[in-house]
PDB file of C-alpha atoms in Angstrom:
ATOM      1  CA  MET A   1     -23.248  -7.002  10.641  1.00 56.00           C
ATOM      2  CA  PRO A   2     -24.767  -3.963   8.919  1.00 59.00           C
ATOM      3  CA  ALA A   3     -27.948  -4.546   6.951  1.00 62.00           C
ATOM      4  CA  ILE A   4     -27.701  -5.555   3.301  1.00 69.00           C
ATOM      5  CA  GLU A   5     -28.901  -2.097   2.245  1.00 67.00           C
ATOM      6  CA  GLN A   6     -25.738  -0.709   3.875  1.00 70.00           C
ATOM      7  CA  LEU A   7     -23.386  -3.398   2.607  1.00 78.00           C
ATOM      8  CA  ILE A   8     -24.286  -2.913  -1.061  1.00 81.00           C
ATOM      9  CA  PRO A   9     -23.356   0.802  -1.190  1.00 83.00           C
ATOM     10  CA  PHE A  10     -20.268   0.002   0.923  1.00 85.00           C
ATOM     11  CA  PHE A  11     -19.088  -2.593  -1.583  1.00 86.00           C
ATOM     12  CA  ILE A  12     -19.760  -0.307  -4.556  1.00 86.00           C
ATOM     13  CA  ALA A  13     -17.900   2.584  -2.928  1.00 87.00           C
ATOM     14  CA  ALA A  14     -15.010   0.315  -1.884  1.00 87.00           C
ATOM     15  CA  VAL A  15     -14.597  -1.025  -5.432  1.00 88.00           C
ATOM     16  CA  ILE A  16     -14.563   2.522  -6.839  1.00 85.00           C
ATOM     17  CA  PHE A  17     -11.937   3.628  -4.315  1.00 84.00           C
ATOM     18  CA  ALA A  18      -9.853   0.516  -5.038  1.00 86.00           C
ATOM     19  CA  PHE A  19      -9.650   1.268  -8.765  1.00 86.00           C
ATOM     20  CA  ILE A  20      -8.771   4.950  -8.348  1.00 78.00           C
ATOM     21  CA  PRO A  21      -5.032   5.262  -9.137  1.00 76.00           C
ATOM     22  CA  GLY A  22      -3.247   6.162  -5.930  1.00 80.00           C
ATOM     23  CA  PRO A  23       0.095   5.821  -4.115  1.00 82.00           C
ATOM     24  CA  ALA A  24      -0.318   2.076  -3.452  1.00 85.00           C
ATOM     25  CA  ILE A  25      -0.906   1.351  -7.148  1.00 87.00           C
ATOM     26  CA  LEU A  26       2.081   3.470  -8.202  1.00 86.00           C
ATOM     27  CA  TYR A  27       4.241   1.895  -5.495  1.00 90.00           C
ATOM     28  CA  THR A  28       3.300  -1.647  -6.545  1.00 91.00           C
ATOM     29  CA  ALA A  29       3.949  -0.851 -10.207  1.00 89.00           C
ATOM     30  CA  ALA A  30       7.340   0.659  -9.348  1.00 88.00           C
ATOM     31  CA  GLN A  31       8.390  -2.410  -7.332  1.00 88.00           C
ATOM     32  CA  THR A  32       7.231  -4.682 -10.162  1.00 89.00           C
ATOM     33  CA  MET A  33       9.259  -2.713 -12.689  1.00 84.00           C
ATOM     34  CA  ALA A  34      12.369  -2.849 -10.536  1.00 81.00           C
ATOM     35  CA  LYS A  35      12.108  -6.391  -9.134  1.00 82.00           C
ATOM     36  CA  GLY A  36       9.756  -8.299 -11.402  1.00 84.00           C
ATOM     37  CA  LYS A  37       6.419  -9.996 -10.808  1.00 87.00           C
ATOM     38  CA  ARG A  38       7.484 -11.713  -7.593  1.00 88.00           C
ATOM     39  CA  GLY A  39       8.892  -8.486  -6.219  1.00 88.00           C
ATOM     40  CA  GLY A  40       5.576  -6.801  -6.952  1.00 92.00           C
ATOM     41  CA  ALA A  41       3.703  -9.646  -5.260  1.00 93.00           C
ATOM     42  CA  PHE A  42       5.736  -9.314  -2.059  1.00 93.00           C
ATOM     43  CA  ALA A  43       5.251  -5.545  -2.205  1.00 94.00           C
ATOM     44  CA  ALA A  44       1.469  -6.012  -2.477  1.00 94.00           C
ATOM     45  CA  LEU A  45       1.538  -8.460   0.437  1.00 95.00           C
ATOM     46  CA  GLY A  46       3.469  -5.972   2.556  1.00 95.00           C
ATOM     47  CA  ILE A  47       0.981  -3.213   1.728  1.00 94.00           C
ATOM     48  CA  HIS A  48      -1.897  -5.562   2.603  1.00 95.00           C
ATOM     49  CA  ILE A  49      -0.434  -6.391   6.029  1.00 95.00           C
ATOM     50  CA  GLY A  50       0.317  -2.720   6.645  1.00 93.00           C
ATOM     51  CA  GLY A  51      -3.312  -1.935   5.847  1.00 92.00           C
ATOM     52  CA  LEU A  52      -4.455  -4.496   8.396  1.00 93.00           C
ATOM     53  CA  VAL A  53      -2.303  -2.764  11.019  1.00 91.00           C
ATOM     54  CA  HIS A  54      -4.119   0.508  10.323  1.00 88.00           C
ATOM     55  CA  ILE A  55      -7.529  -1.193  10.424  1.00 90.00           C
ATOM     56  CA  ILE A  56      -6.826  -2.753  13.819  1.00 89.00           C
ATOM     57  CA  ALA A  57      -5.392   0.516  15.145  1.00 85.00           C
ATOM     58  CA  ALA A  58      -8.453   2.448  13.971  1.00 81.00           C
ATOM     59  CA  ALA A  59     -10.843  -0.134  15.451  1.00 82.00           C
ATOM     60  CA  ALA A  60      -8.965   0.043  18.756  1.00 81.00           C
ATOM     61  CA  GLY A  61      -9.389   3.803  18.873  1.00 74.00           C
ATOM     62  CA  LEU A  62      -5.729   4.635  18.343  1.00 64.00           C
ATOM     63  CA  SER A  63      -6.770   6.914  15.483  1.00 59.00           C
ATOM     64  CA  ALA A  64      -7.904   9.412  18.140  1.00 61.00           C
ATOM     65  CA  VAL A  65      -4.219  10.200  18.673  1.00 63.00           C
ATOM     66  CA  PHE A  66      -4.132  11.955  15.299  1.00 61.00           C
ATOM     67  CA  THR A  67      -7.264  13.927  16.145  1.00 60.00           C
ATOM     68  CA  HIS A  68      -6.047  15.242  19.499  1.00 67.00           C
ATOM     69  CA  ALA A  69      -2.329  15.395  18.717  1.00 67.00           C
ATOM     70  CA  PRO A  70      -1.743  16.771  15.186  1.00 71.00           C
ATOM     71  CA  MET A  71       2.002  16.678  15.806  1.00 78.00           C
ATOM     72  CA  ALA A  72       1.850  12.859  15.928  1.00 71.00           C
ATOM     73  CA  TYR A  73       0.246  12.866  12.468  1.00 69.00           C
ATOM     74  CA  THR A  74       2.941  15.203  11.123  1.00 79.00           C
ATOM     75  CA  ILE A  75       5.779  13.149  12.595  1.00 79.00           C
ATOM     76  CA  LEU A  76       4.424   9.886  11.167  1.00 73.00           C
ATOM     77  CA  LYS A  77       3.847  11.551   7.786  1.00 77.00           C
ATOM     78  CA  ILE A  78       7.420  12.889   7.636  1.00 86.00           C
ATOM     79  CA  LEU A  79       8.848   9.501   8.658  1.00 82.00           C
ATOM     80  CA  GLY A  80       6.831   7.825   5.902  1.00 77.00           C
ATOM     81  CA  ALA A  81       7.957  10.417   3.346  1.00 84.00           C
ATOM     82  CA  VAL A  82      11.632  10.050   4.277  1.00 87.00           C
ATOM     83  CA  TYR A  83      11.329   6.257   4.121  1.00 81.00           C
ATOM     84  CA  LEU A  84       9.842   6.414   0.608  1.00 81.00           C
ATOM     85  CA  VAL A  85      12.568   8.771  -0.615  1.00 87.00           C
ATOM     86  CA  TRP A  86      15.232   6.525   0.925  1.00 84.00           C
ATOM     87  CA  LEU A  87      13.764   3.451  -0.772  1.00 80.00           C
ATOM     88  CA  GLY A  88      13.597   5.274  -4.095  1.00 82.00           C
ATOM     89  CA  TYR A  89      17.219   6.373  -3.834  1.00 83.00           C
ATOM     90  CA  GLY A  90      18.283   2.838  -2.937  1.00 79.00           C
ATOM     91  CA  MET A  91      16.326   1.462  -5.896  1.00 73.00           C
ATOM     92  CA  ILE A  92      18.129   3.825  -8.291  1.00 80.00           C
ATOM     93  CA  ARG A  93      21.532   2.967  -6.841  1.00 78.00           C
ATOM     94  CA  GLY A  94      20.867  -0.783  -6.567  1.00 66.00           C
ATOM     95  CA  LYS A  95      21.446  -3.482  -9.138  1.00 53.00           C
ATOM     96  CA  LEU A  96      19.467  -6.611  -9.838  1.00 47.00           C
ATOM     97  CA  ASP A  97      20.402  -8.783 -12.784  1.00 44.00           C
ATOM     98  CA  ALA A  98      17.514  -9.551 -15.115  1.00 43.00           C
ATOM     99  CA  SER A  99      18.114 -13.278 -14.745  1.00 43.00           C
ATOM    100  CA  GLU A 100      17.412 -13.020 -11.018  1.00 43.00           C
ATOM    101  CA  LEU A 101      13.947 -11.504 -11.422  1.00 43.00           C
ATOM    102  CA  PRO A 102      11.969 -14.772 -11.796  1.00 45.00           C
ATOM    103  CA  HIS A 103      13.777 -16.314  -8.829  1.00 48.00           C
ATOM    104  CA  MET A 104      14.208 -13.661  -6.177  1.00 53.00           C
ATOM    105  CA  LYS A 105      16.476 -14.631  -3.326  1.00 58.00           C
ATOM    106  CA  ASN A 106      14.832 -15.058   0.066  1.00 64.00           C
ATOM    107  CA  HIS A 107      16.541 -12.042   1.610  1.00 67.00           C
ATOM    108  CA  LEU A 108      15.288  -9.842  -1.239  1.00 75.00           C
ATOM    109  CA  LYS A 109      11.730 -11.136  -0.811  1.00 79.00           C
ATOM    110  CA  LYS A 110      11.831 -10.376   2.907  1.00 85.00           C
ATOM    111  CA  LYS A 111      13.272  -6.906   2.286  1.00 86.00           C
ATOM    112  CA  VAL A 112      10.618  -5.990  -0.290  1.00 90.00           C
ATOM    113  CA  PHE A 113       7.874  -7.288   2.016  1.00 93.00           C
ATOM    114  CA  PHE A 114       9.204  -5.426   5.074  1.00 92.00           C
ATOM    115  CA  ASP A 115       9.860  -2.194   3.171  1.00 90.00           C
ATOM    116  CA  SER A 116       6.362  -2.244   1.683  1.00 92.00           C
ATOM    117  CA  MET A 117       4.708  -2.955   5.017  1.00 93.00           C
ATOM    118  CA  MET A 118       6.605  -0.086   6.651  1.00 91.00           C
ATOM    119  CA  VAL A 119       5.676   2.293   3.811  1.00 88.00           C
ATOM    120  CA  GLU A 120       2.008   1.534   4.459  1.00 89.00           C
ATOM    121  CA  VAL A 121       2.283   1.643   8.262  1.00 89.00           C
ATOM    122  CA  LEU A 122       4.129   4.985   8.158  1.00 85.00           C
ATOM    123  CA  ASN A 123       1.458   6.578   5.966  1.00 83.00           C
ATOM    124  CA  PRO A 124      -1.089   8.215   8.313  1.00 77.00           C
ATOM    125  CA  LYS A 125      -3.366   8.962   5.358  1.00 78.00           C
ATOM    126  CA  VAL A 126      -4.362   5.300   5.334  1.00 83.00           C
ATOM    127  CA  ILE A 127      -5.781   5.314   8.855  1.00 77.00           C
ATOM    128  CA  ILE A 128      -7.437   8.684   8.196  1.00 77.00           C
ATOM    129  CA  PHE A 129      -9.143   7.119   5.171  1.00 81.00           C
ATOM    130  CA  TYR A 130     -10.463   4.205   7.212  1.00 82.00           C
ATOM    131  CA  ILE A 131     -11.805   6.339  10.060  1.00 76.00           C
ATOM    132  CA  ALA A 132     -13.502   8.648   7.546  1.00 76.00           C
ATOM    133  CA  PHE A 133     -14.914   5.940   5.269  1.00 81.00           C
ATOM    134  CA  LEU A 134     -15.871   2.902   7.358  1.00 80.00           C
ATOM    135  CA  PRO A 135     -18.018   4.520  10.104  1.00 77.00           C
ATOM    136  CA  GLN A 136     -20.590   5.425   7.441  1.00 78.00           C
ATOM    137  CA  PHE A 137     -21.432   1.735   7.062  1.00 81.00           C
ATOM    138  CA  VAL A 138     -21.404   0.363  10.619  1.00 77.00           C
ATOM    139  CA  ASP A 139     -24.711  -0.294  12.368  1.00 76.00           C
ATOM    140  CA  PRO A 140     -24.863   0.536  16.107  1.00 70.00           C
ATOM    141  CA  SER A 141     -28.010  -1.585  16.431  1.00 74.00           C
ATOM    142  CA  ALA A 142     -26.433  -4.718  14.938  1.00 72.00           C
ATOM    143  CA  ALA A 143     -25.655  -7.804  17.034  1.00 74.00           C
ATOM    144  CA  TYR A 144     -21.914  -7.472  16.408  1.00 76.00           C
ATOM    145  CA  PRO A 145     -19.981  -4.796  18.346  1.00 82.00           C
ATOM    146  CA  LEU A 146     -18.858  -1.716  16.437  1.00 79.00           C
ATOM    147  CA  TRP A 147     -15.165  -2.582  16.608  1.00 82.00           C
ATOM    148  CA  LEU A 148     -15.802  -5.994  15.032  1.00 86.00           C
ATOM    149  CA  GLN A 149     -17.928  -4.483  12.274  1.00 85.00           C
ATOM    150  CA  PHE A 150     -15.134  -1.978  11.685  1.00 85.00           C
ATOM    151  CA  ILE A 151     -12.546  -4.743  11.309  1.00 90.00           C
ATOM    152  CA  ILE A 152     -14.757  -6.883   9.041  1.00 89.00           C
ATOM    153  CA  LEU A 153     -15.522  -3.985   6.708  1.00 90.00           C
ATOM    154  CA  GLY A 154     -11.880  -2.906   6.803  1.00 91.00           C
ATOM    155  CA  VAL A 155     -10.648  -6.375   5.872  1.00 93.00           C
ATOM    156  CA  ILE A 156     -13.091  -6.533   2.934  1.00 92.00           C
ATOM    157  CA  ASP A 157     -11.908  -3.128   1.769  1.00 92.00           C
ATOM    158  CA  ASN A 158      -8.254  -4.118   2.161  1.00 94.00           C
ATOM    159  CA  ILE A 159      -8.798  -7.288   0.124  1.00 94.00           C
ATOM    160  CA  LEU A 160     -10.364  -5.268  -2.694  1.00 93.00           C
ATOM    161  CA  PHE A 161      -7.338  -2.960  -2.731  1.00 92.00           C
ATOM    162  CA  SER A 162      -5.032  -5.997  -2.819  1.00 94.00           C
ATOM    163  CA  VAL A 163      -6.928  -7.517  -5.764  1.00 94.00           C
ATOM    164  CA  VAL A 164      -6.374  -4.307  -7.719  1.00 93.00           C
ATOM    165  CA  ASP A 165      -2.682  -4.340  -6.751  1.00 94.00           C
ATOM    166  CA  ILE A 166      -2.406  -7.872  -8.144  1.00 94.00           C
ATOM    167  CA  LEU A 167      -3.983  -6.738 -11.419  1.00 94.00           C
ATOM    168  CA  VAL A 168      -1.440  -3.913 -11.546  1.00 93.00           C
ATOM    169  CA  ILE A 169       1.397  -6.411 -11.030  1.00 94.00           C
ATOM    170  CA  PHE A 170       0.306  -8.546 -13.987  1.00 93.00           C
ATOM    171  CA  LEU A 171      -0.288  -5.495 -16.194  1.00 91.00           C
ATOM    172  CA  THR A 172       3.086  -3.958 -15.349  1.00 89.00           C
ATOM    173  CA  SER A 173       4.833  -7.308 -15.761  1.00 88.00           C
ATOM    174  CA  ALA A 174       3.242  -7.790 -19.179  1.00 85.00           C
ATOM    175  CA  VAL A 175       4.493  -4.372 -20.271  1.00 81.00           C
ATOM    176  CA  ILE A 176       8.081  -4.785 -19.067  1.00 78.00           C
ATOM    177  CA  SER A 177       8.323  -8.383 -20.325  1.00 73.00           C
ATOM    178  CA  GLY A 178       8.246  -7.032 -23.851  1.00 64.00           C
ATOM    179  CA  LEU A 179      11.281  -4.876 -23.191  1.00 63.00           C
ATOM    180  CA  LYS A 180      14.750  -6.130 -23.936  1.00 52.00           C
ATOM    181  CA  LYS A 181      16.470  -7.300 -20.745  1.00 59.00           C
ATOM    182  CA  SER A 182      19.597  -5.282 -21.400  1.00 58.00           C
ATOM    183  CA  GLU A 183      21.649  -3.439 -18.803  1.00 62.00           C
ATOM    184  CA  GLY A 184      20.467  -0.138 -20.238  1.00 66.00           C
ATOM    185  CA  THR A 185      16.818  -1.119 -19.956  1.00 66.00           C
ATOM    186  CA  GLN A 186      17.332  -2.335 -16.395  1.00 65.00           C
ATOM    187  CA  LYS A 187      18.935   1.011 -15.510  1.00 73.00           C
ATOM    188  CA  ILE A 188      16.025   2.951 -17.008  1.00 72.00           C
ATOM    189  CA  MET A 189      13.480   0.842 -15.103  1.00 70.00           C
ATOM    190  CA  ARG A 190      15.409   1.385 -11.865  1.00 74.00           C
ATOM    191  CA  TRP A 191      15.429   5.135 -12.449  1.00 81.00           C
ATOM    192  CA  VAL A 192      11.723   5.260 -13.298  1.00 79.00           C
ATOM    193  CA  SER A 193      10.830   3.060 -10.306  1.00 77.00           C
ATOM    194  CA  GLY A 194      13.086   4.905  -7.870  1.00 80.00           C
ATOM    195  CA  SER A 195      11.920   8.310  -9.081  1.00 86.00           C
ATOM    196  CA  THR A 196       8.300   7.201  -8.632  1.00 80.00           C
ATOM    197  CA  LEU A 197       8.928   6.246  -5.000  1.00 79.00           C
ATOM    198  CA  MET A 198      10.822   9.466  -4.326  1.00 86.00           C
ATOM    199  CA  GLY A 199       8.003  11.455  -5.919  1.00 85.00           C
ATOM    200  CA  LEU A 200       5.463   9.693  -3.697  1.00 79.00           C
ATOM    201  CA  GLY A 201       7.583  10.571  -0.662  1.00 81.00           C
ATOM    202  CA  VAL A 202       7.797  14.246  -1.606  1.00 87.00           C
ATOM    203  CA  ASN A 203       4.045  14.351  -2.284  1.00 80.00           C
ATOM    204  CA  LEU A 204       3.325  12.801   1.121  1.00 72.00           C
ATOM    205  CA  ALA A 205       5.614  15.268   2.885  1.00 81.00           C
ATOM    206  CA  LEU A 206       4.079  18.313   1.199  1.00 81.00           C
ATOM    207  CA  SER A 207       0.446  17.235   1.523  1.00 74.00           C
ATOM    208  CA  GLU A 208      -1.722  19.017   4.061  1.00 66.00           C
ATOM    209  CA  LYS A 209      -3.881  16.001   5.019  1.00 57.00           C
TER     210      LYS A 209
END
């Protein structure tokens, strides 16, 4: 493992990055608004697993594909953007009775989890972040191989991001719990949530890097 003098600045930097409002926080909040606390929890879990996929891919050197083949980055980015817009549109068109929110059906849990994981996996910015951030804190002279250090640091970073997502779930849930569970309110929350996801998709598609 890297020396303690490297781990301390890594942890501080990781915590700062975790608390900076970004797409994952907005996505988790949108899912919580549309599908309740449990929906937000399954969304956060999906994002967490998707992050692990990127960490493993980066540690295995698959990130080099984006460096030597920019078209692969663009294709993955467009796929991720289209997927977000599609999810947002489906969220606006869909209906979920307020009484179902505390007890989501199994198929809905699986769908939220899968959709969230795919959103994270199809976002090439995540793997670019890891390959830009983590190498600063690995130690070539350490007993552990570089790829293992990369995974360990990546997992720690991913956990910190997930902790923040959980805080966002409880905060969002506390806000919407005070709203009247009327059909009109549910429609507004679906529109806000769906529009948020569609906006994230458009932003991803138009971003340079």
